[in-house]
XYZ file of N, CA and C in Angstrom:
519
model
N 68.175 76.807 116.378
C 68.252 76.775 114.934
C 67.345 77.825 114.381
N 67.613 78.271 113.163
C 66.812 79.283 112.487
C 65.917 78.584 111.457
N 64.655 78.956 111.393
C 63.706 78.415 110.459
C 63.037 79.558 109.674
N 63.110 79.503 108.343
C 62.488 80.528 107.523
C 61.115 80.088 107.015
N 60.158 80.942 107.170
C 58.788 80.627 106.719
C 58.754 80.585 105.184
N 58.284 79.487 104.562
C 58.210 79.416 103.122
C 57.123 80.302 102.536
N 56.221 80.813 103.372
C 55.125 81.645 102.896
C 55.504 83.115 102.829
N 56.153 83.629 103.917
C 56.432 85.092 103.970
C 57.923 85.392 104.090
N 58.756 84.370 104.347
C 60.189 84.573 104.464
C 60.689 84.958 105.845
N 59.761 85.136 106.808
C 60.149 85.492 108.170
C 61.013 84.408 108.782
N 62.118 84.793 109.412
C 63.038 83.856 110.047
C 62.817 83.887 111.555
N 62.639 82.718 112.164
C 62.447 82.650 113.614
C 63.347 81.592 114.208
N 63.625 81.733 115.520
C 64.484 80.823 116.219
C 63.625 79.706 116.817
N 64.059 78.442 116.608
C 63.399 77.254 117.146
C 64.445 76.499 117.971
N 64.107 76.185 119.225
C 65.061 75.413 120.024
C 65.000 73.947 119.585
N 66.132 73.309 119.550
C 66.193 71.873 119.138
C 65.480 70.999 120.177
N 65.375 71.457 121.422
C 64.675 70.686 122.451
C 63.170 70.556 122.131
N 62.637 71.537 121.385
C 61.190 71.490 121.093
C 60.791 70.317 120.186
N 61.784 69.674 119.562
C 61.484 68.509 118.732
C 61.117 67.282 119.567
N 61.581 67.226 120.801
C 61.313 66.082 121.697
C 61.580 64.728 121.026
N 62.718 64.646 120.302
C 63.128 63.410 119.662
C 62.471 63.137 118.320
N 61.511 63.984 117.897
C 60.870 63.787 116.590
C 61.761 64.260 115.485
N 61.579 63.689 114.284
C 62.331 64.078 113.129
C 61.773 65.313 112.449
N 60.434 65.436 112.485
C 59.719 66.524 111.803
C 58.766 67.197 112.804
N 58.588 68.506 112.687
C 57.699 69.223 113.581
C 56.980 70.279 112.774
N 55.691 70.482 113.098
C 54.868 71.545 112.491
C 55.075 72.816 113.311
N 55.301 73.945 112.617
C 55.533 75.234 113.283
C 54.617 76.296 112.703
N 54.118 77.191 113.524
C 53.357 78.329 113.044
C 54.282 79.509 112.947
N 54.235 80.202 111.829
C 55.059 81.378 111.613
C 54.670 82.505 112.562
N 55.637 83.101 113.196
C 55.403 84.188 114.140
C 54.941 85.466 113.473
N 55.123 85.553 112.137
C 54.730 86.748 111.434
C 53.371 86.612 110.690
N 53.259 85.592 109.812
C 52.013 85.456 109.034
C 51.045 84.452 109.653
N 51.524 83.621 110.577
C 50.665 82.659 111.290
C 50.444 81.360 110.532
N 50.965 81.245 109.315
C 50.754 80.014 108.527
C 51.684 78.913 109.051
N 51.237 77.644 108.899
C 51.973 76.516 109.403
C 52.920 75.994 108.316
N 54.068 75.447 108.769
C 55.023 74.803 107.871
C 55.819 73.758 108.681
N 56.459 72.843 108.007
C 57.236 71.801 108.656
C 58.707 72.138 108.724
N 59.346 71.751 109.845
C 60.816 71.837 109.940
C 61.331 70.463 110.364
N 62.575 70.199 109.993
C 63.211 68.912 110.315
C 64.257 69.093 111.383
N 64.375 68.114 112.232
C 65.349 68.140 113.328
C 66.729 67.955 112.722
N 67.607 68.945 112.892
C 68.926 68.844 112.276
C 69.806 67.772 112.958
N 69.417 67.354 114.145
C 70.191 66.341 114.866
C 69.870 64.897 114.483
N 68.820 64.709 113.671
C 68.413 63.338 113.319
C 68.484 63.166 111.802
N 69.086 62.082 111.356
C 69.111 61.676 109.969
C 69.601 62.748 109.024
N 69.111 62.700 107.821
C 69.482 63.666 106.813
C 68.209 64.227 106.182
N 68.358 65.398 105.613
C 67.225 66.072 105.061
C 67.245 65.953 103.539
N 66.114 65.476 103.020
C 65.942 65.492 101.550
C 64.858 66.454 101.229
N 65.165 67.555 100.628
C 64.200 68.595 100.351
C 63.322 68.213 99.183
N 62.016 68.404 99.353
C 61.080 68.222 98.271
C 61.149 69.401 97.324
N 60.691 69.195 96.120
C 60.575 70.305 95.161
C 59.533 71.284 95.666
N 59.646 72.532 95.292
C 58.617 73.502 95.657
C 57.314 73.130 95.013
N 56.241 73.589 95.611
C 54.912 73.274 95.069
C 54.676 73.960 93.744
N 55.266 75.130 93.593
C 55.058 75.920 92.360
C 56.427 76.206 91.755
N 56.630 75.760 90.537
C 57.871 76.032 89.863
C 57.939 77.533 89.527
N 59.077 78.137 89.780
C 59.289 79.552 89.475
C 60.263 79.597 88.351
N 59.824 80.149 87.216
C 60.706 80.245 86.069
C 61.632 81.450 86.232
N 62.826 81.286 85.743
C 63.789 82.401 85.689
C 63.420 83.291 84.523
N 63.527 84.569 84.738
C 63.396 85.556 83.689
C 64.828 85.970 83.374
N 65.375 85.543 82.272
C 66.800 85.731 82.022
C 67.144 87.117 81.469
N 66.186 87.816 80.868
C 66.471 89.147 80.397
C 65.231 90.020 80.437
N 65.468 91.330 80.543
C 64.380 92.324 80.521
C 64.961 93.627 80.095
N 64.083 94.542 79.650
C 64.508 95.860 79.236
C 63.944 96.867 80.261
N 64.828 97.768 80.716
C 64.452 98.767 81.724
C 63.664 99.861 81.090
N 63.059 100.707 81.954
C 62.285 101.857 81.457
C 63.113 102.791 80.626
N 64.427 102.878 80.944
C 65.311 103.797 80.170
C 65.967 103.109 78.991
N 65.513 101.880 78.630
C 65.982 101.218 77.431
C 67.190 100.296 77.572
N 67.707 100.157 78.782
C 68.880 99.269 78.961
C 68.401 97.815 78.983
N 69.237 96.929 78.405
C 68.895 95.501 78.448
C 69.643 94.860 79.631
N 68.868 94.131 80.421
C 69.472 93.425 81.573
C 69.415 91.949 81.312
N 70.468 91.239 81.787
C 70.544 89.787 81.583
C 71.132 89.140 82.831
N 70.582 87.997 83.228
C 71.240 87.196 84.227
C 72.433 86.527 83.585
N 73.548 86.339 84.321
C 74.720 85.700 83.686
C 74.434 84.299 83.216
N 74.791 83.985 81.986
C 74.541 82.677 81.417
C 75.403 81.604 82.117
N 74.806 80.487 82.394
C 75.532 79.371 83.021
C 75.916 79.578 84.476
N 75.309 80.598 85.120
C 75.626 80.927 86.498
C 74.379 80.882 87.375
N 74.587 80.596 88.639
C 73.519 80.688 89.646
C 73.824 81.884 90.520
N 72.841 82.743 90.675
C 73.020 83.989 91.428
C 72.159 83.937 92.699
N 72.746 84.337 93.817
C 71.976 84.356 95.065
C 72.491 85.524 95.911
N 71.701 85.860 96.939
C 72.052 86.895 97.865
C 71.950 86.250 99.281
N 73.032 86.302 100.019
C 73.074 85.686 101.371
C 73.081 86.792 102.431
N 72.288 86.608 103.471
C 72.274 87.558 104.583
C 73.381 87.160 105.566
N 74.369 88.058 105.692
C 75.515 87.783 106.611
C 75.261 88.360 108.012
N 74.459 89.427 108.104
C 74.204 90.022 109.412
C 72.816 90.601 109.401
N 72.115 90.498 110.556
C 70.759 91.049 110.672
C 69.833 89.952 111.128
N 68.565 90.313 111.302
C 67.531 89.394 111.783
C 67.431 88.136 110.934
N 67.664 88.243 109.628
C 67.503 87.141 108.710
C 68.851 86.451 108.427
N 69.837 86.567 109.312
C 71.183 86.017 109.087
C 71.068 84.540 108.674
N 71.854 84.178 107.651
C 71.910 82.821 107.147
C 70.960 82.523 106.026
N 69.997 83.390 105.793
C 69.029 83.203 104.722
C 69.692 83.455 103.370
N 69.439 82.584 102.401
C 69.957 82.730 101.056
C 68.782 82.886 100.114
N 68.791 83.976 99.345
C 67.672 84.269 98.396
C 68.190 83.996 96.991
N 67.535 83.105 96.210
C 67.918 82.935 94.833
C 67.517 84.160 94.025
N 68.355 84.525 93.058
C 68.041 85.654 92.156
C 67.592 85.007 90.835
N 66.311 85.218 90.480
C 65.707 84.543 89.344
C 65.399 85.476 88.205
N 65.728 86.761 88.327
C 65.495 87.711 87.235
C 66.585 88.769 87.275
N 66.778 89.493 86.168
C 67.936 90.415 86.053
C 67.825 91.718 86.811
N 66.646 92.001 87.369
C 66.492 93.189 88.251
C 65.713 92.753 89.455
N 66.335 92.884 90.637
C 65.727 92.420 91.853
C 65.723 93.581 92.862
N 64.574 93.850 93.429
C 64.489 94.913 94.456
C 64.537 94.308 95.856
N 65.138 95.048 96.794
C 65.175 94.681 98.183
C 64.563 95.824 99.015
N 63.774 95.447 100.000
C 63.169 96.480 100.849
C 62.222 95.870 101.871
N 61.657 96.737 102.676
C 60.819 96.312 103.796
C 59.481 95.728 103.337
N 58.957 96.200 102.195
C 57.706 95.653 101.626
C 57.673 96.031 100.140
N 56.741 95.468 99.406
C 56.592 95.761 97.986
C 57.858 95.518 97.182
N 58.716 94.611 97.636
C 59.999 94.305 96.930
C 60.079 92.817 96.634
N 61.023 92.478 95.755
C 61.232 91.057 95.462
C 61.793 90.306 96.653
N 62.699 90.920 97.401
C 63.280 90.334 98.605
C 62.904 91.251 99.765
N 62.181 90.685 100.732
C 61.704 91.454 101.865
C 62.766 91.427 102.967
N 63.120 92.647 103.425
C 64.130 92.785 104.501
C 63.401 93.165 105.749
N 63.439 92.273 106.748
C 62.756 92.532 108.007
C 63.607 93.463 108.867
N 63.599 94.761 108.516
C 64.423 95.729 109.171
C 63.709 97.072 109.131
N 63.419 97.665 110.320
C 62.752 98.977 110.323
C 63.558 100.102 109.715
N 64.849 99.909 109.561
C 65.704 100.956 108.967
C 65.766 100.874 107.474
N 65.114 99.860 106.859
C 65.067 99.786 105.407
C 63.786 100.467 104.884
N 63.857 101.012 103.703
C 62.693 101.618 103.072
C 61.843 100.508 102.405
N 60.641 100.837 102.053
C 59.747 99.844 101.442
C 60.402 99.214 100.199
N 60.856 100.057 99.285
C 61.616 99.592 98.116
C 62.945 100.309 98.207
N 63.923 99.673 98.830
C 65.176 100.311 99.255
C 66.221 100.436 98.153
N 66.511 99.314 97.521
C 67.579 99.306 96.450
C 67.252 98.198 95.438
N 68.038 98.209 94.345
C 67.852 97.206 93.326
C 69.229 96.685 92.847
N 69.274 95.395 92.549
C 70.433 94.811 91.836
C 70.024 94.686 90.396
N 70.870 95.144 89.502
C 70.631 95.063 88.060
C 71.817 94.393 87.392
N 71.528 93.371 86.596
C 72.558 92.589 85.923
C 72.616 92.972 84.450
N 73.727 93.609 84.057
C 73.928 93.956 82.642
C 74.850 92.895 82.057
N 75.126 93.018 80.765
C 75.999 92.045 80.113
C 77.402 91.973 80.749
N 77.926 93.119 81.219
C 79.281 93.132 81.728
C 79.437 93.633 83.150
N 78.325 93.809 83.886
C 78.459 94.324 85.278
C 77.188 93.986 86.088
N 77.383 94.056 87.394
C 76.239 93.985 88.341
C 76.195 95.343 89.012
N 75.054 96.008 88.907
C 74.925 97.332 89.495
C 73.987 97.284 90.680
N 74.411 97.927 91.780
C 73.599 98.092 92.956
C 73.135 99.547 92.973
N 71.810 99.764 92.943
C 71.246 101.095 92.820
C 70.359 101.393 94.025
N 70.698 102.463 94.766
C 69.811 102.897 95.854
C 68.610 103.594 95.183
N 67.413 103.286 95.695
C 66.214 103.799 95.053
C 65.576 104.930 95.850
N 66.460 105.851 96.358
C 65.981 106.983 97.100
C 65.594 106.647 98.525
N 66.270 105.641 99.111
C 65.931 105.189 100.430
C 66.183 106.272 101.486
N 65.526 106.175 102.615
C 65.698 107.142 103.679
C 67.049 107.039 104.324
N 67.509 105.817 104.620
C 68.747 105.607 105.351
C 69.938 105.208 104.493
N 69.753 105.088 103.215
C 70.856 104.827 102.321
C 71.231 103.355 102.178
N 71.969 103.075 101.134
C 72.554 101.774 100.870
C 74.056 101.945 100.954
N 74.736 101.048 101.690
C 76.188 101.187 101.911
C 76.951 100.114 101.205
N 78.076 100.492 100.583
C 79.065 99.552 100.036
C 80.386 100.010 100.645
N 81.088 99.090 101.310
C 82.343 99.414 102.012
C 82.129 100.563 102.986
N 80.976 100.551 103.700
C 80.630 101.566 104.688
C 80.442 102.966 104.132
N 80.256 103.124 102.824
C 80.049 104.411 102.195
C 78.682 104.372 101.508
N 77.897 105.449 101.654
C 76.597 105.496 101.014
C 76.804 105.606 99.494
N 75.951 104.928 98.769
C 76.023 104.923 97.296
C 74.683 105.292 96.679
N 74.710 105.800 95.468
C 73.507 105.921 94.670
C 73.531 104.826 93.632
N 74.746 104.576 93.102
C 74.950 103.512 92.103
C 76.368 103.020 92.271
N 76.506 101.673 92.377
C 77.864 101.098 92.525
C 77.893 99.818 91.740
N 79.053 99.525 91.146
C 79.285 98.237 90.523
C 79.824 97.267 91.555
N 79.178 96.091 91.648
C 79.634 95.085 92.593
C 79.873 93.765 91.836
N 80.504 92.801 92.522
C 80.837 91.522 91.871
C 80.579 90.387 92.858
N 80.846 89.157 92.377
C 80.717 87.980 93.237
C 81.540 88.209 94.532
N 80.874 87.983 95.683
C 81.540 88.124 96.991
C 81.407 89.491 97.572
N 80.943 90.482 96.785
C 80.785 91.850 97.314
C 79.711 91.841 98.392
N 79.879 92.763 99.366
C 78.865 92.922 100.410
C 78.260 94.340 100.349
N 77.021 94.468 100.785
C 76.381 95.750 100.869
C 75.457 95.746 102.063
N 75.107 96.934 102.568
C 74.319 97.052 103.781
C 73.049 97.833 103.554
N 71.954 97.317 104.137
C 70.636 98.003 104.180
C 70.249 97.957 105.631
N 70.095 99.092 106.285
C 69.764 99.123 107.709
C 70.782 98.370 108.497
N 70.328 97.386 109.302
C 71.273 96.563 110.109
C 71.646 95.273 109.389
N 71.162 95.062 108.181
C 71.416 93.845 107.432
C 72.613 94.021 106.486
N 73.496 93.022 106.493
C 74.594 92.998 105.504
C 74.320 91.783 104.593
N 74.404 92.036 103.307
C 74.167 91.026 102.274
C 75.424 90.763 101.485
N 75.519 89.523 100.936
C 76.639 89.186 100.054
C 76.085 88.654 98.755
N 76.612 89.152 97.660
C 76.241 88.670 96.344
C 77.061 87.454 95.988
N 76.405 86.367 95.583
C 77.119 85.160 95.187
C 76.739 84.818 93.730
N 77.762 84.617 92.878
C 77.587 84.216 91.481
C 78.502 83.031 91.260
N 77.916 81.852 91.069
C 78.719 80.633 90.940
C 78.293 79.841 89.664
N 79.155 79.001 89.140
C 78.731 78.197 87.985
C 77.548 77.316 88.381
N 76.577 77.138 87.442
C 75.437 76.298 87.707
C 75.896 74.869 88.078
N 75.209 74.316 89.078
C 75.526 72.956 89.509
C 76.549 72.920 90.615
N 77.083 74.067 91.046
C 78.064 74.112 92.097
C 77.418 74.050 93.469
């Protein structure tokens, strides 16, 4: 099974045999070293607790060049990793401009082929824009390098060896 560290986002593989019949197990993150709990997927059901710190959504902001960005009203936006070291991880999008990259970004991509601040997703009133931020290895949409591309729900894009999918669904779905 895959377990994502709630502190740094690092995803690591845990064998189900390591639970030894227990429902819950304490694990140390292989990246940051901090401890967190994981639940045995083979036993019972999981009821997730609320996060310790509530994170407010920032529904709109104005860019440096004066454009107004907005998260879509009544929608939940997320980015799912379809391929790469972090496969299966789903990142909630809580603000109208989100950066992805190896470090110093809103979403950290554990990939040596990604730049520190690789690309950004920007949500305008009528479109979702994927913008490459001058990355070394480029951002791909449909296997073509882009500087700026309009994408939609279900669209995929690639950074290094990671493939991501944009998901926009009605709230509560």
